[in-house]
mmCIF file of C-alpha atoms in Angstrom:
data_model
loop_
_atom_site.group_PDB
_atom_site.id
_atom_site.type_symbol
_atom_site.label_atom_id
_atom_site.label_comp_id
_atom_site.label_asym_id
_atom_site.label_seq_id
_atom_site.Cartn_x
_atom_site.Cartn_y
_atom_site.Cartn_z
ATOM 1 C CA UNK A 1 -7.717 -13.184 5.847
ATOM 2 C CA UNK A 2 -5.343 -10.631 4.410
ATOM 3 C CA UNK A 3 -5.634 -11.972 0.859
ATOM 4 C CA UNK A 4 -9.411 -11.437 0.886
ATOM 5 C CA UNK A 5 -8.830 -7.750 1.617
ATOM 6 C CA UNK A 6 -5.666 -6.980 -0.311
ATOM 7 C CA UNK A 7 -6.354 -8.577 -3.674
ATOM 8 C CA UNK A 8 -9.613 -6.631 -4.186
ATOM 9 C CA UNK A 9 -7.963 -3.382 -3.057
ATOM 10 C CA UNK A 10 -4.947 -3.970 -5.298
ATOM 11 C CA UNK A 11 -7.137 -4.687 -8.337
ATOM 12 C CA UNK A 12 -9.107 -1.479 -7.763
ATOM 13 C CA UNK A 13 -5.872 0.525 -7.431
ATOM 14 C CA UNK A 14 -4.540 -1.015 -10.665
ATOM 15 C CA UNK A 15 -7.784 -0.427 -12.593
ATOM 16 C CA UNK A 16 -8.040 3.166 -11.335
ATOM 17 C CA UNK A 17 -4.473 3.917 -12.422
ATOM 18 C CA UNK A 18 -4.786 2.155 -15.797
ATOM 19 C CA UNK A 19 -7.965 4.137 -16.548
ATOM 20 C CA UNK A 20 -5.839 7.280 -16.105
ATOM 21 C CA UNK A 21 -3.049 6.176 -18.401
ATOM 22 C CA UNK A 22 -0.619 4.685 -15.887
ATOM 23 C CA UNK A 23 1.123 1.457 -16.852
ATOM 24 C CA UNK A 24 0.719 -0.921 -13.914
ATOM 25 C CA UNK A 25 2.453 -4.213 -13.237
ATOM 26 C CA UNK A 26 1.161 -6.233 -10.316
ATOM 27 C CA UNK A 27 3.438 -8.738 -8.621
ATOM 28 C CA UNK A 28 0.438 -11.058 -8.366
ATOM 29 C CA UNK A 29 -3.091 -10.950 -9.763
ATOM 30 C CA UNK A 30 -4.575 -13.877 -7.854
ATOM 31 C CA UNK A 31 -4.022 -15.985 -4.754
ATOM 32 C CA UNK A 32 -0.465 -17.261 -5.080
ATOM 33 C CA UNK A 33 2.699 -16.415 -3.188
ATOM 34 C CA UNK A 34 5.490 -14.231 -4.557
ATOM 35 C CA UNK A 35 8.592 -13.885 -2.397
ATOM 36 C CA UNK A 36 9.682 -10.506 -1.083
ATOM 37 C CA UNK A 37 12.831 -10.817 -3.169
ATOM 38 C CA UNK A 38 10.745 -11.656 -6.244
ATOM 39 C CA UNK A 39 8.531 -8.607 -5.763
ATOM 40 C CA UNK A 40 11.325 -6.063 -5.548
ATOM 41 C CA UNK A 41 13.378 -7.868 -8.224
ATOM 42 C CA UNK A 42 10.453 -7.543 -10.662
ATOM 43 C CA UNK A 43 10.132 -3.813 -9.984
ATOM 44 C CA UNK A 44 13.890 -3.338 -10.398
ATOM 45 C CA UNK A 45 13.980 -5.388 -13.605
ATOM 46 C CA UNK A 46 11.134 -3.288 -15.066
ATOM 47 C CA UNK A 47 12.832 -0.069 -13.937
ATOM 48 C CA UNK A 48 9.519 1.011 -12.452
ATOM 49 C CA UNK A 49 8.956 4.643 -11.534
ATOM 50 C CA UNK A 50 7.740 3.551 -8.119
ATOM 51 C CA UNK A 51 6.836 0.526 -6.016
ATOM 52 C CA UNK A 52 3.807 0.306 -3.733
ATOM 53 C CA UNK A 53 3.206 -2.770 -1.600
ATOM 54 C CA UNK A 54 -0.293 -3.069 -0.113
ATOM 55 C CA UNK A 55 -0.980 -5.122 3.017
ATOM 56 C CA UNK A 56 -3.433 -5.598 5.851
ATOM 57 C CA UNK A 57 -1.853 -5.690 9.284
ATOM 58 C CA UNK A 58 -2.478 -8.185 12.088
ATOM 59 C CA UNK A 59 -1.485 -8.360 15.724
ATOM 60 C CA UNK A 60 -1.765 -11.265 18.136
ATOM 61 C CA UNK A 61 -2.018 -11.429 21.862
ATOM 62 C CA UNK A 62 -5.709 -10.632 22.120
ATOM 63 C CA UNK A 63 -5.077 -6.988 21.177
ATOM 64 C CA UNK A 64 -8.132 -6.265 19.045
ATOM 65 C CA UNK A 65 -7.990 -2.647 20.227
ATOM 66 C CA UNK A 66 -5.090 -2.040 17.807
ATOM 67 C CA UNK A 67 -6.472 -0.439 14.632
ATOM 68 C CA UNK A 68 -5.375 2.024 11.987
ATOM 69 C CA UNK A 69 -3.540 2.784 8.779
ATOM 70 C CA UNK A 70 0.261 2.915 8.558
ATOM 71 C CA UNK A 71 2.355 3.906 5.558
ATOM 72 C CA UNK A 72 6.054 3.005 5.476
ATOM 73 C CA UNK A 73 9.131 4.112 3.562
ATOM 74 C CA UNK A 74 12.844 3.383 3.848
ATOM 75 C CA UNK A 75 14.789 6.067 1.956
ATOM 76 C CA UNK A 76 12.623 8.974 0.857
ATOM 77 C CA UNK A 77 9.311 9.643 2.626
ATOM 78 C CA UNK A 78 7.637 11.657 -0.176
ATOM 79 C CA UNK A 79 5.626 8.813 -1.751
ATOM 80 C CA UNK A 80 4.512 7.495 1.648
ATOM 81 C CA UNK A 81 3.535 10.962 2.847
ATOM 82 C CA UNK A 82 1.454 11.699 -0.248
ATOM 83 C CA UNK A 83 -0.363 8.339 -0.135
ATOM 84 C CA UNK A 84 -0.940 8.756 3.617
ATOM 85 C CA UNK A 85 -2.412 12.248 3.188
ATOM 86 C CA UNK A 86 -4.732 11.043 0.413
ATOM 87 C CA UNK A 87 -5.968 8.178 2.600
ATOM 88 C CA UNK A 88 -6.683 10.431 5.570
ATOM 89 C CA UNK A 89 -8.503 12.956 3.367
ATOM 90 C CA UNK A 90 -11.101 10.449 2.222
ATOM 91 C CA UNK A 91 -11.114 7.388 4.484
ATOM 92 C CA UNK A 92 -12.362 7.242 8.059
ATOM 93 C CA UNK A 93 -9.658 5.275 9.877
ATOM 94 C CA UNK A 94 -7.357 5.750 12.869
ATOM 95 C CA UNK A 95 -4.012 7.274 11.881
ATOM 96 C CA UNK A 96 -0.912 5.330 12.907
ATOM 97 C CA UNK A 97 1.256 7.734 10.873
ATOM 98 C CA UNK A 98 3.993 7.509 8.259
ATOM 99 C CA UNK A 99 6.957 5.526 9.530
ATOM 100 C CA UNK A 100 10.433 4.592 8.405
ATOM 101 C CA UNK A 101 11.072 0.835 8.307
ATOM 102 C CA UNK A 102 13.692 -1.561 7.018
ATOM 103 C CA UNK A 103 11.219 -3.898 5.289
ATOM 104 C CA UNK A 104 12.953 -5.919 2.584
ATOM 105 C CA UNK A 105 10.776 -4.683 -0.292
ATOM 106 C CA UNK A 106 11.501 -1.082 0.681
ATOM 107 C CA UNK A 107 15.257 -1.597 1.065
ATOM 108 C CA UNK A 108 15.694 -3.715 -2.064
ATOM 109 C CA UNK A 109 13.643 -1.578 -4.457
ATOM 110 C CA UNK A 110 15.797 0.893 -6.381
ATOM 111 C CA UNK A 111 12.921 3.280 -7.013
ATOM 112 C CA UNK A 112 10.783 5.276 -4.550
ATOM 113 C CA UNK A 113 8.905 2.651 -2.551
ATOM 114 C CA UNK A 114 6.131 2.595 -0.011
ATOM 115 C CA UNK A 115 4.359 -0.112 1.959
ATOM 116 C CA UNK A 116 0.736 0.618 2.912
ATOM 117 C CA UNK A 117 -0.942 -1.221 5.788
ATOM 118 C CA UNK A 118 -4.637 -0.512 5.115
ATOM 119 C CA UNK A 119 -5.749 -1.502 8.620
ATOM 120 C CA UNK A 120 -5.678 -4.441 11.000
ATOM 121 C CA UNK A 121 -7.628 -7.572 10.062
ATOM 122 C CA UNK A 122 -7.462 -8.361 13.786
ATOM 123 C CA UNK A 123 -8.669 -4.908 14.868
ATOM 124 C CA UNK A 124 -12.142 -4.619 16.362
ATOM 125 C CA UNK A 125 -12.930 -1.548 14.200
ATOM 126 C CA UNK A 126 -10.757 -2.199 11.156
ATOM 127 C CA UNK A 127 -11.896 -5.791 10.612
ATOM 128 C CA UNK A 128 -15.497 -4.617 10.156
ATOM 129 C CA UNK A 129 -14.428 -1.878 7.749
ATOM 130 C CA UNK A 130 -12.121 -4.141 5.741
ATOM 131 C CA UNK A 131 -15.017 -6.556 5.091
ATOM 132 C CA UNK A 132 -16.999 -3.730 3.493
ATOM 133 C CA UNK A 133 -16.516 -3.441 -0.310
ATOM 134 C CA UNK A 134 -17.282 0.298 -0.193
ATOM 135 C CA UNK A 135 -14.556 0.873 2.399
ATOM 136 C CA UNK A 136 -12.090 -1.180 0.350
ATOM 137 C CA UNK A 137 -12.955 0.908 -2.732
ATOM 138 C CA UNK A 138 -12.463 4.167 -0.799
ATOM 139 C CA UNK A 139 -9.090 2.943 0.464
ATOM 140 C CA UNK A 140 -8.002 1.761 -2.983
ATOM 141 C CA UNK A 141 -9.001 4.986 -4.695
ATOM 142 C CA UNK A 142 -7.210 7.035 -2.019
ATOM 143 C CA UNK A 143 -4.024 5.011 -2.547
ATOM 144 C CA UNK A 144 -4.358 5.434 -6.323
ATOM 145 C CA UNK A 145 -4.916 9.192 -6.008
ATOM 146 C CA UNK A 146 -1.769 9.379 -3.879
ATOM 147 C CA UNK A 147 0.193 7.514 -6.532
ATOM 148 C CA UNK A 148 -1.136 9.824 -9.258
ATOM 149 C CA UNK A 149 -0.253 12.891 -7.218
ATOM 150 C CA UNK A 150 3.257 11.570 -6.612
ATOM 151 C CA UNK A 151 3.733 10.772 -10.305
ATOM 152 C CA UNK A 152 2.524 14.211 -11.371
ATOM 153 C CA UNK A 153 5.073 15.833 -9.047
ATOM 154 C CA UNK A 154 8.101 13.557 -9.287
ATOM 155 C CA UNK A 155 7.954 11.253 -12.325
ATOM 156 C CA UNK A 156 11.293 10.914 -14.048
ATOM 157 C CA UNK A 157 11.610 11.986 -17.679
#
């Protein structure tokens, strides 16, 4: 299940960033639902420097051959591109590229925003990797390094 992959990855990202002096607010810290509107509204209310939404993809129709990482943006691709590059530099996973998308959390967030799909829980290769705590740590640290790189280049004020 997505939650069994994403919550551990998100906690590692948050801990990695906090250890390096970044103030992190997570939209959820355990297994409960927060609406898309609630997620972006929180980031907007906090006037966050950036918004990163982490997910694990899934596809139906008996298409377990579909695997790979995707990183999305809506307005400015810089954050997505930097996170994507950091993932590919240190994680062995098929590259499904950086893509523009009209996802609600990307459109509604007033700050630079990116949505990271860390792989497919339904993928024949990704599902094995996503069960592995070492792979999840590698993915999380790559995402966090991308965030740090973005902040060092573009942080306001």
